[in-house]
């Protein structure tokens, strides 16, 4: 019997080949290091650290192919939030493409987003190699953010009930020559209670030619006064934070006055804070009044103009006046020496329009 385990061999003669045959095994390709790159990461913003959800990478070189090849990676869609690159009718996780030219555009796709706050982290390397600047365009907000040529740029964004906020084609990057600096863009300006104090925060994008910021404060949202002055850092994206240790009782309003080096002035949106822990009230001291004089005591009331009306028991106006409360003094309001004894009412209209009615015994 033949030994089935014995070594064997097989040979093919040259004459066995047919015309038109080709190599079975592909030769190795040498990877060309990129001249520039852009990585985009999608994060979920939380009260703690942002949570990385997905990401993509684009690399550029003059010898990379514009069409899909073995150096591009098709995106594998997951069950949660997805971020990919739309190219050649595919969604890619990694794309290697020719070096960009004027108005070249990278189109990104988003899917699986929920109604919450996210942020894009854009990490760039040598994107100024062609003498162009790169801008992230938010189609929903109609806003551009200038990206650092080499570095990191953070762009927060919200998803809400508006379908355009979670449109899959909301973001793209375009390369172009900057005609002029973009105006400074304020994002997420906020003021929030922290115990008995208020923390004021803001982010700024495209800072260029900014001299300083003035934090302004108001008790009624109309008349603002300077609270603090902050030097501008200038750059692509910066964060700022200050503390108001003495907010007004009740409502406090905050805004930024942006001073440019060329003298131009801009204002941010207004942030409103309610400090409910502060007890605010009015009291008549003494009551019944003495010597016919109505004295009003303020406790934790905001500065501003107050409108006072003294009414008799039938609701008829006996006297009225506007007074300005400066936050420190008690006020002598009305002299009632010539009014009959009995019950009266003092109606107080605060700067924000709220009314209070006090009983006055003469």
Tab-separated table of C-alpha atoms in Angstrom:
chain	number	residue	atom	x	y	z
A	1	UNK	CA	0.000	0.000	0.000
A	2	UNK	CA	1.184	3.493	-0.702
A	3	UNK	CA	2.211	5.714	2.222
A	4	UNK	CA	-0.347	8.567	2.260
A	5	UNK	CA	1.785	10.590	4.680
A	6	UNK	CA	4.856	10.702	2.459
A	7	UNK	CA	5.998	14.067	1.099
A	8	UNK	CA	4.999	14.839	-2.471
A	9	UNK	CA	5.560	17.506	-5.110
A	10	UNK	CA	3.859	18.967	-8.146
A	11	UNK	CA	5.412	20.738	-11.092
A	12	UNK	CA	4.052	22.946	-13.903
A	13	UNK	CA	5.925	23.316	-17.149
A	14	UNK	CA	6.183	26.687	-18.881
A	15	UNK	CA	4.126	25.254	-21.736
A	16	UNK	CA	1.186	24.792	-19.341
A	17	UNK	CA	0.674	28.557	-19.039
A	18	UNK	CA	-1.924	30.207	-21.209
A	19	UNK	CA	-1.643	33.672	-22.685
A	20	UNK	CA	-3.039	36.563	-20.685
A	21	UNK	CA	-2.233	35.187	-17.217
A	22	UNK	CA	-1.368	37.623	-14.419
A	23	UNK	CA	0.236	37.449	-10.943
A	24	UNK	CA	-1.989	35.963	-8.269
A	25	UNK	CA	-0.532	37.915	-5.323
A	26	UNK	CA	-0.626	41.749	-5.121
A	27	UNK	CA	2.656	43.488	-4.569
A	28	UNK	CA	3.066	45.600	-1.430
A	29	UNK	CA	2.110	49.299	-1.550
A	30	UNK	CA	4.190	51.903	0.234
A	31	UNK	CA	2.221	54.352	2.353
A	32	UNK	CA	2.979	58.007	1.648
A	33	UNK	CA	3.019	60.178	4.750
A	34	UNK	CA	0.417	62.990	4.545
A	35	UNK	CA	1.316	66.635	4.034
A	36	UNK	CA	-1.672	67.793	6.142
A	37	UNK	CA	-4.543	66.255	8.084
A	38	UNK	CA	-7.830	67.001	9.827
A	39	UNK	CA	-9.305	64.772	12.517
A	40	UNK	CA	-12.872	65.404	13.692
A	41	UNK	CA	-14.170	63.855	16.917
A	42	UNK	CA	-17.789	63.914	18.071
A	43	UNK	CA	-18.324	64.284	21.833
A	44	UNK	CA	-21.373	64.307	24.076
A	45	UNK	CA	-21.176	67.184	26.542
A	46	UNK	CA	-21.841	66.190	30.162
A	47	UNK	CA	-21.465	67.876	33.550
A	48	UNK	CA	-18.280	65.876	34.035
A	49	UNK	CA	-15.908	65.038	31.172
A	50	UNK	CA	-17.122	65.004	27.528
A	51	UNK	CA	-17.790	61.490	26.227
A	52	UNK	CA	-16.189	60.501	22.904
A	53	UNK	CA	-18.834	59.049	20.559
A	54	UNK	CA	-17.258	58.815	17.103
A	55	UNK	CA	-14.637	60.308	14.822
A	56	UNK	CA	-13.151	60.581	11.336
A	57	UNK	CA	-9.815	61.383	9.720
A	58	UNK	CA	-8.895	63.127	6.462
A	59	UNK	CA	-5.299	63.175	5.195
A	60	UNK	CA	-3.922	65.129	2.253
A	61	UNK	CA	-1.044	64.652	-0.210
A	62	UNK	CA	-0.459	65.593	-3.828
A	63	UNK	CA	-0.125	61.897	-4.722
A	64	UNK	CA	-3.283	60.650	-2.986
A	65	UNK	CA	-6.060	59.593	-5.377
A	66	UNK	CA	-9.332	61.580	-5.619
A	67	UNK	CA	-11.336	58.379	-6.083
A	68	UNK	CA	-11.724	55.600	-3.507
A	69	UNK	CA	-8.856	53.126	-3.208
A	70	UNK	CA	-7.309	50.764	-0.693
A	71	UNK	CA	-6.115	53.704	1.462
A	72	UNK	CA	-9.683	54.848	2.205
A	73	UNK	CA	-11.812	53.184	4.919
A	74	UNK	CA	-15.580	52.875	4.586
A	75	UNK	CA	-17.489	53.775	7.746
A	76	UNK	CA	-19.084	50.991	9.781
A	77	UNK	CA	-22.325	52.478	11.156
A	78	UNK	CA	-22.966	51.838	14.859
A	79	UNK	CA	-26.250	51.878	16.768
A	80	UNK	CA	-25.614	55.267	18.402
A	81	UNK	CA	-24.340	58.605	17.135
A	82	UNK	CA	-22.254	58.515	13.953
A	83	UNK	CA	-19.868	60.942	12.293
A	84	UNK	CA	-18.485	60.220	8.824
A	85	UNK	CA	-17.091	61.810	5.665
A	86	UNK	CA	-19.321	61.904	2.578
A	87	UNK	CA	-17.172	61.152	-0.474
A	88	UNK	CA	-17.654	59.331	-3.779
A	89	UNK	CA	-21.212	58.289	-2.804
A	90	UNK	CA	-19.873	56.541	0.320
A	91	UNK	CA	-19.582	57.385	4.004
A	92	UNK	CA	-15.958	57.077	5.103
A	93	UNK	CA	-14.188	56.885	8.431
A	94	UNK	CA	-10.787	57.627	6.860
A	95	UNK	CA	-10.189	59.416	3.582
A	96	UNK	CA	-6.909	60.151	1.845
A	97	UNK	CA	-7.297	62.716	-0.921
A	98	UNK	CA	-5.252	65.161	-2.995
A	99	UNK	CA	-3.996	68.353	-1.381
A	100	UNK	CA	-6.844	70.855	-1.203
A	101	UNK	CA	-7.286	73.878	-3.416
A	102	UNK	CA	-9.369	77.070	-3.195
A	103	UNK	CA	-13.035	76.270	-2.329
A	104	UNK	CA	-12.428	72.524	-1.902
A	105	UNK	CA	-14.943	71.219	0.647
A	106	UNK	CA	-15.115	68.295	3.069
A	107	UNK	CA	-18.689	67.145	3.649
A	108	UNK	CA	-19.525	65.440	6.945
A	109	UNK	CA	-22.516	63.269	7.794
A	110	UNK	CA	-24.176	62.920	11.180
A	111	UNK	CA	-26.740	60.366	12.272
A	112	UNK	CA	-28.321	59.072	15.456
A	113	UNK	CA	-28.202	62.459	17.214
A	114	UNK	CA	-30.505	63.135	20.176
A	115	UNK	CA	-31.862	66.372	21.631
A	116	UNK	CA	-28.875	67.338	23.739
A	117	UNK	CA	-25.580	69.226	23.587
A	118	UNK	CA	-22.592	67.916	21.641
A	119	UNK	CA	-19.240	69.279	20.606
A	120	UNK	CA	-16.917	68.775	17.669
A	121	UNK	CA	-13.195	68.542	18.360
A	122	UNK	CA	-11.224	69.449	15.232
A	123	UNK	CA	-7.528	68.550	15.350
A	124	UNK	CA	-5.587	69.993	12.421
A	125	UNK	CA	-2.029	69.618	11.180
A	126	UNK	CA	-0.393	71.925	8.593
A	127	UNK	CA	-3.672	72.948	6.921
A	128	UNK	CA	-2.027	76.222	5.914
A	129	UNK	CA	0.367	74.367	3.608
A	130	UNK	CA	-1.411	75.670	0.489
A	131	UNK	CA	-1.662	79.226	1.791
A	132	UNK	CA	-5.378	78.734	2.499
A	133	UNK	CA	-7.436	78.857	5.665
A	134	UNK	CA	-9.937	76.206	6.728
A	135	UNK	CA	-13.381	77.067	8.091
A	136	UNK	CA	-15.971	74.844	9.705
A	137	UNK	CA	-19.391	75.851	8.390
A	138	UNK	CA	-22.545	75.215	10.433
A	139	UNK	CA	-25.328	75.283	7.843
A	140	UNK	CA	-28.072	75.344	10.502
A	141	UNK	CA	-26.705	78.387	12.360
A	142	UNK	CA	-25.208	79.930	9.207
A	143	UNK	CA	-21.930	80.364	11.086
A	144	UNK	CA	-18.260	79.878	10.210
A	145	UNK	CA	-15.471	78.983	12.631
A	146	UNK	CA	-11.858	79.535	11.620
A	147	UNK	CA	-9.748	76.468	12.414
A	148	UNK	CA	-6.217	76.620	13.748
A	149	UNK	CA	-3.690	75.588	11.045
A	150	UNK	CA	-2.150	73.156	13.527
A	151	UNK	CA	-3.897	72.570	16.806
A	152	UNK	CA	-7.284	71.939	18.345
A	153	UNK	CA	-10.574	73.806	17.906
A	154	UNK	CA	-13.677	72.976	19.981
A	155	UNK	CA	-17.115	73.789	18.525
A	156	UNK	CA	-20.123	73.084	20.803
A	157	UNK	CA	-23.554	72.649	19.180
A	158	UNK	CA	-27.094	71.834	20.268
A	159	UNK	CA	-29.688	69.497	18.802
A	160	UNK	CA	-33.275	70.601	19.408
A	161	UNK	CA	-36.769	70.216	17.936
A	162	UNK	CA	-35.782	71.945	14.687
A	163	UNK	CA	-35.084	69.255	12.046
A	164	UNK	CA	-32.265	71.411	10.633
A	165	UNK	CA	-30.396	71.071	13.940
A	166	UNK	CA	-29.964	67.319	13.387
A	167	UNK	CA	-29.692	67.359	9.587
A	168	UNK	CA	-27.075	64.818	8.526
A	169	UNK	CA	-25.325	67.415	6.340
A	170	UNK	CA	-25.203	70.202	8.938
A	171	UNK	CA	-21.386	70.567	8.991
A	172	UNK	CA	-18.675	70.934	6.348
A	173	UNK	CA	-15.139	72.304	6.068
A	174	UNK	CA	-14.224	74.664	3.253
A	175	UNK	CA	-10.762	75.900	2.257
A	176	UNK	CA	-10.425	79.477	1.066
A	177	UNK	CA	-8.382	82.640	1.188
A	178	UNK	CA	-9.429	84.864	4.079
A	179	UNK	CA	-10.628	88.216	2.744
A	180	UNK	CA	-10.941	89.778	6.195
A	181	UNK	CA	-11.023	88.622	9.807
A	182	UNK	CA	-14.308	87.129	10.944
A	183	UNK	CA	-16.151	89.082	13.658
A	184	UNK	CA	-15.754	87.685	17.143
A	185	UNK	CA	-18.496	85.159	17.826
A	186	UNK	CA	-19.802	84.651	21.349
A	187	UNK	CA	-21.007	81.151	22.169
A	188	UNK	CA	-22.712	79.896	25.305
A	189	UNK	CA	-22.532	83.115	27.309
A	190	UNK	CA	-24.052	82.149	30.660
A	191	UNK	CA	-24.517	83.282	34.252
A	192	UNK	CA	-25.434	80.682	36.880
A	193	UNK	CA	-25.952	80.785	40.659
A	194	UNK	CA	-23.257	79.174	42.777
A	195	UNK	CA	-24.360	79.435	46.390
A	196	UNK	CA	-24.768	83.142	47.121
A	197	UNK	CA	-22.576	84.104	44.153
A	198	UNK	CA	-22.954	84.024	40.358
A	199	UNK	CA	-20.496	82.405	37.934
A	200	UNK	CA	-20.293	84.161	34.555
A	201	UNK	CA	-18.786	82.187	31.658
A	202	UNK	CA	-18.371	82.635	27.942
A	203	UNK	CA	-16.577	81.193	24.955
A	204	UNK	CA	-15.334	83.299	22.061
A	205	UNK	CA	-14.350	82.280	18.550
A	206	UNK	CA	-12.318	84.073	15.887
A	207	UNK	CA	-10.871	86.571	18.356
A	208	UNK	CA	-8.865	89.052	16.360
A	209	UNK	CA	-8.187	92.678	17.207
A	210	UNK	CA	-10.126	92.524	20.501
A	211	UNK	CA	-8.752	94.841	23.206
A	212	UNK	CA	-10.820	93.726	26.221
A	213	UNK	CA	-14.227	92.685	27.500
A	214	UNK	CA	-16.343	94.604	29.992
A	215	UNK	CA	-18.781	92.546	32.060
A	216	UNK	CA	-21.867	94.673	32.645
A	217	UNK	CA	-24.522	94.133	35.302
A	218	UNK	CA	-28.108	95.330	35.722
A	219	UNK	CA	-30.986	94.904	38.144
A	220	UNK	CA	-33.685	95.409	35.499
A	221	UNK	CA	-32.135	94.282	32.196
A	222	UNK	CA	-32.267	97.831	30.787
A	223	UNK	CA	-29.765	100.013	32.625
A	224	UNK	CA	-26.328	98.341	32.797
A	225	UNK	CA	-23.226	99.330	34.740
A	226	UNK	CA	-19.649	98.121	34.363
A	227	UNK	CA	-18.733	95.343	36.807
A	228	UNK	CA	-15.366	93.992	35.614
A	229	UNK	CA	-12.845	94.398	32.793
A	230	UNK	CA	-11.125	91.353	31.231
A	231	UNK	CA	-8.213	91.498	28.755
A	232	UNK	CA	-8.871	89.552	25.538
A	233	UNK	CA	-6.646	86.564	24.815
A	234	UNK	CA	-7.209	86.705	21.020
A	235	UNK	CA	-7.029	83.509	18.992
A	236	UNK	CA	-9.263	80.855	17.506
A	237	UNK	CA	-11.216	79.772	20.596
A	238	UNK	CA	-10.932	80.983	24.197
A	239	UNK	CA	-12.880	80.521	27.401
A	240	UNK	CA	-13.407	83.052	30.196
A	241	UNK	CA	-14.911	82.953	33.676
A	242	UNK	CA	-15.454	85.493	36.460
A	243	UNK	CA	-17.371	85.526	39.753
A	244	UNK	CA	-19.948	88.058	40.941
A	245	UNK	CA	-19.758	87.883	44.729
A	246	UNK	CA	-22.602	90.371	45.288
A	247	UNK	CA	-25.487	89.664	42.892
A	248	UNK	CA	-28.679	91.651	43.302
A	249	UNK	CA	-31.447	90.115	45.406
A	250	UNK	CA	-34.009	88.641	43.052
A	251	UNK	CA	-32.969	89.132	39.429
A	252	UNK	CA	-29.533	90.066	38.114
A	253	UNK	CA	-28.793	90.613	34.421
A	254	UNK	CA	-25.364	90.296	32.779
A	255	UNK	CA	-23.909	91.051	29.344
A	256	UNK	CA	-20.543	91.615	27.680
A	257	UNK	CA	-19.343	94.806	26.084
A	258	UNK	CA	-16.645	93.865	23.547
A	259	UNK	CA	-14.087	96.575	22.845
A	260	UNK	CA	-12.085	96.258	19.593
A	261	UNK	CA	-8.666	97.815	19.097
A	262	UNK	CA	-10.091	99.924	16.263
A	263	UNK	CA	-12.717	101.406	18.603
A	264	UNK	CA	-15.606	99.230	17.441
A	265	UNK	CA	-17.998	98.042	20.181
A	266	UNK	CA	-20.085	94.857	20.227
A	267	UNK	CA	-22.513	93.474	22.807
A	268	UNK	CA	-23.285	89.889	23.727
A	269	UNK	CA	-26.697	88.476	24.517
A	270	UNK	CA	-28.046	89.081	28.036
A	271	UNK	CA	-28.046	86.387	30.722
A	272	UNK	CA	-30.563	86.501	33.577
A	273	UNK	CA	-30.109	85.002	37.047
A	274	UNK	CA	-32.723	84.611	39.786
A	275	UNK	CA	-31.451	84.370	43.364
A	276	UNK	CA	-34.530	82.912	45.098
A	277	UNK	CA	-32.825	82.438	48.456
A	278	UNK	CA	-32.682	86.179	49.070
A	279	UNK	CA	-35.660	87.497	51.076
A	280	UNK	CA	-36.903	90.779	49.615
A	281	UNK	CA	-39.610	92.829	51.269
A	282	UNK	CA	-40.906	96.269	52.184
A	283	UNK	CA	-42.011	97.356	55.636
A	284	UNK	CA	-43.436	100.498	57.182
A	285	UNK	CA	-41.652	101.469	60.380
A	286	UNK	CA	-43.492	102.231	62.599
A	287	UNK	CA	-47.015	101.290	61.615
A	288	UNK	CA	-49.311	102.895	62.838
A	289	UNK	CA	-47.183	105.792	61.678
A	290	UNK	CA	-45.927	108.609	63.938
A	291	UNK	CA	-46.186	112.346	63.304
A	292	UNK	CA	-48.091	111.671	60.070
A	293	UNK	CA	-44.947	110.638	58.141
A	294	UNK	CA	-44.795	107.397	56.091
A	295	UNK	CA	-41.307	105.832	56.285
A	296	UNK	CA	-40.551	102.818	54.095
A	297	UNK	CA	-37.831	100.255	54.882
A	298	UNK	CA	-36.245	98.243	52.019
A	299	UNK	CA	-34.861	94.713	52.567
A	300	UNK	CA	-32.879	93.080	49.734
A	301	UNK	CA	-34.465	95.212	47.034
A	302	UNK	CA	-32.761	96.121	43.752
A	303	UNK	CA	-31.565	99.595	42.968
A	304	UNK	CA	-33.714	101.552	40.582
A	305	UNK	CA	-36.793	103.695	40.123
A	306	UNK	CA	-39.903	102.879	42.181
A	307	UNK	CA	-43.394	104.311	41.643
A	308	UNK	CA	-45.421	104.932	44.821
A	309	UNK	CA	-49.133	105.667	45.233
A	310	UNK	CA	-50.914	106.379	48.504
A	311	UNK	CA	-54.573	105.294	48.328
A	312	UNK	CA	-57.485	105.771	50.709
A	313	UNK	CA	-59.845	102.997	51.742
A	314	UNK	CA	-61.958	103.625	48.608
A	315	UNK	CA	-58.982	103.239	46.261
A	316	UNK	CA	-58.712	106.957	45.481
A	317	UNK	CA	-55.193	108.305	44.907
A	318	UNK	CA	-54.179	110.776	47.594
A	319	UNK	CA	-50.594	111.249	46.470
A	320	UNK	CA	-48.006	109.661	44.148
A	321	UNK	CA	-44.341	110.022	43.332
A	322	UNK	CA	-41.354	108.375	41.613
A	323	UNK	CA	-38.322	107.714	43.807
A	324	UNK	CA	-34.882	106.299	43.085
A	325	UNK	CA	-33.671	103.722	45.604
A	326	UNK	CA	-29.845	103.593	45.746
A	327	UNK	CA	-29.608	100.329	47.670
A	328	UNK	CA	-28.711	101.849	51.028
A	329	UNK	CA	-31.167	104.384	52.388
A	330	UNK	CA	-34.655	104.057	53.836
A	331	UNK	CA	-37.021	106.603	52.365
A	332	UNK	CA	-39.463	109.142	53.756
A	333	UNK	CA	-42.315	108.950	51.305
A	334	UNK	CA	-45.418	110.891	52.251
A	335	UNK	CA	-46.606	113.366	54.876
A	336	UNK	CA	-50.107	112.532	56.129
A	337	UNK	CA	-50.441	115.075	58.939
A	338	UNK	CA	-53.460	116.615	57.279
A	339	UNK	CA	-55.180	113.329	56.393
A	340	UNK	CA	-57.939	111.824	58.603
A	341	UNK	CA	-57.035	108.954	60.872
A	342	UNK	CA	-57.811	105.520	59.546
A	343	UNK	CA	-56.718	102.842	57.072
A	344	UNK	CA	-54.767	103.608	53.889
A	345	UNK	CA	-52.821	101.593	51.304
A	346	UNK	CA	-49.360	102.138	49.850
A	347	UNK	CA	-48.965	100.683	46.346
A	348	UNK	CA	-45.328	100.089	45.301
A	349	UNK	CA	-44.352	99.340	41.689
A	350	UNK	CA	-40.833	97.929	41.435
A	351	UNK	CA	-38.407	98.587	38.520
A	352	UNK	CA	-39.367	95.243	36.937
A	353	UNK	CA	-43.089	96.075	37.065
A	354	UNK	CA	-44.018	93.922	40.064
A	355	UNK	CA	-46.493	95.506	42.505
A	356	UNK	CA	-46.769	95.291	46.287
A	357	UNK	CA	-49.632	96.656	48.448
A	358	UNK	CA	-49.048	97.585	52.102
A	359	UNK	CA	-51.605	98.639	54.721
A	360	UNK	CA	-50.921	102.049	56.322
A	361	UNK	CA	-52.543	103.034	59.606
A	362	UNK	CA	-52.564	106.759	60.214
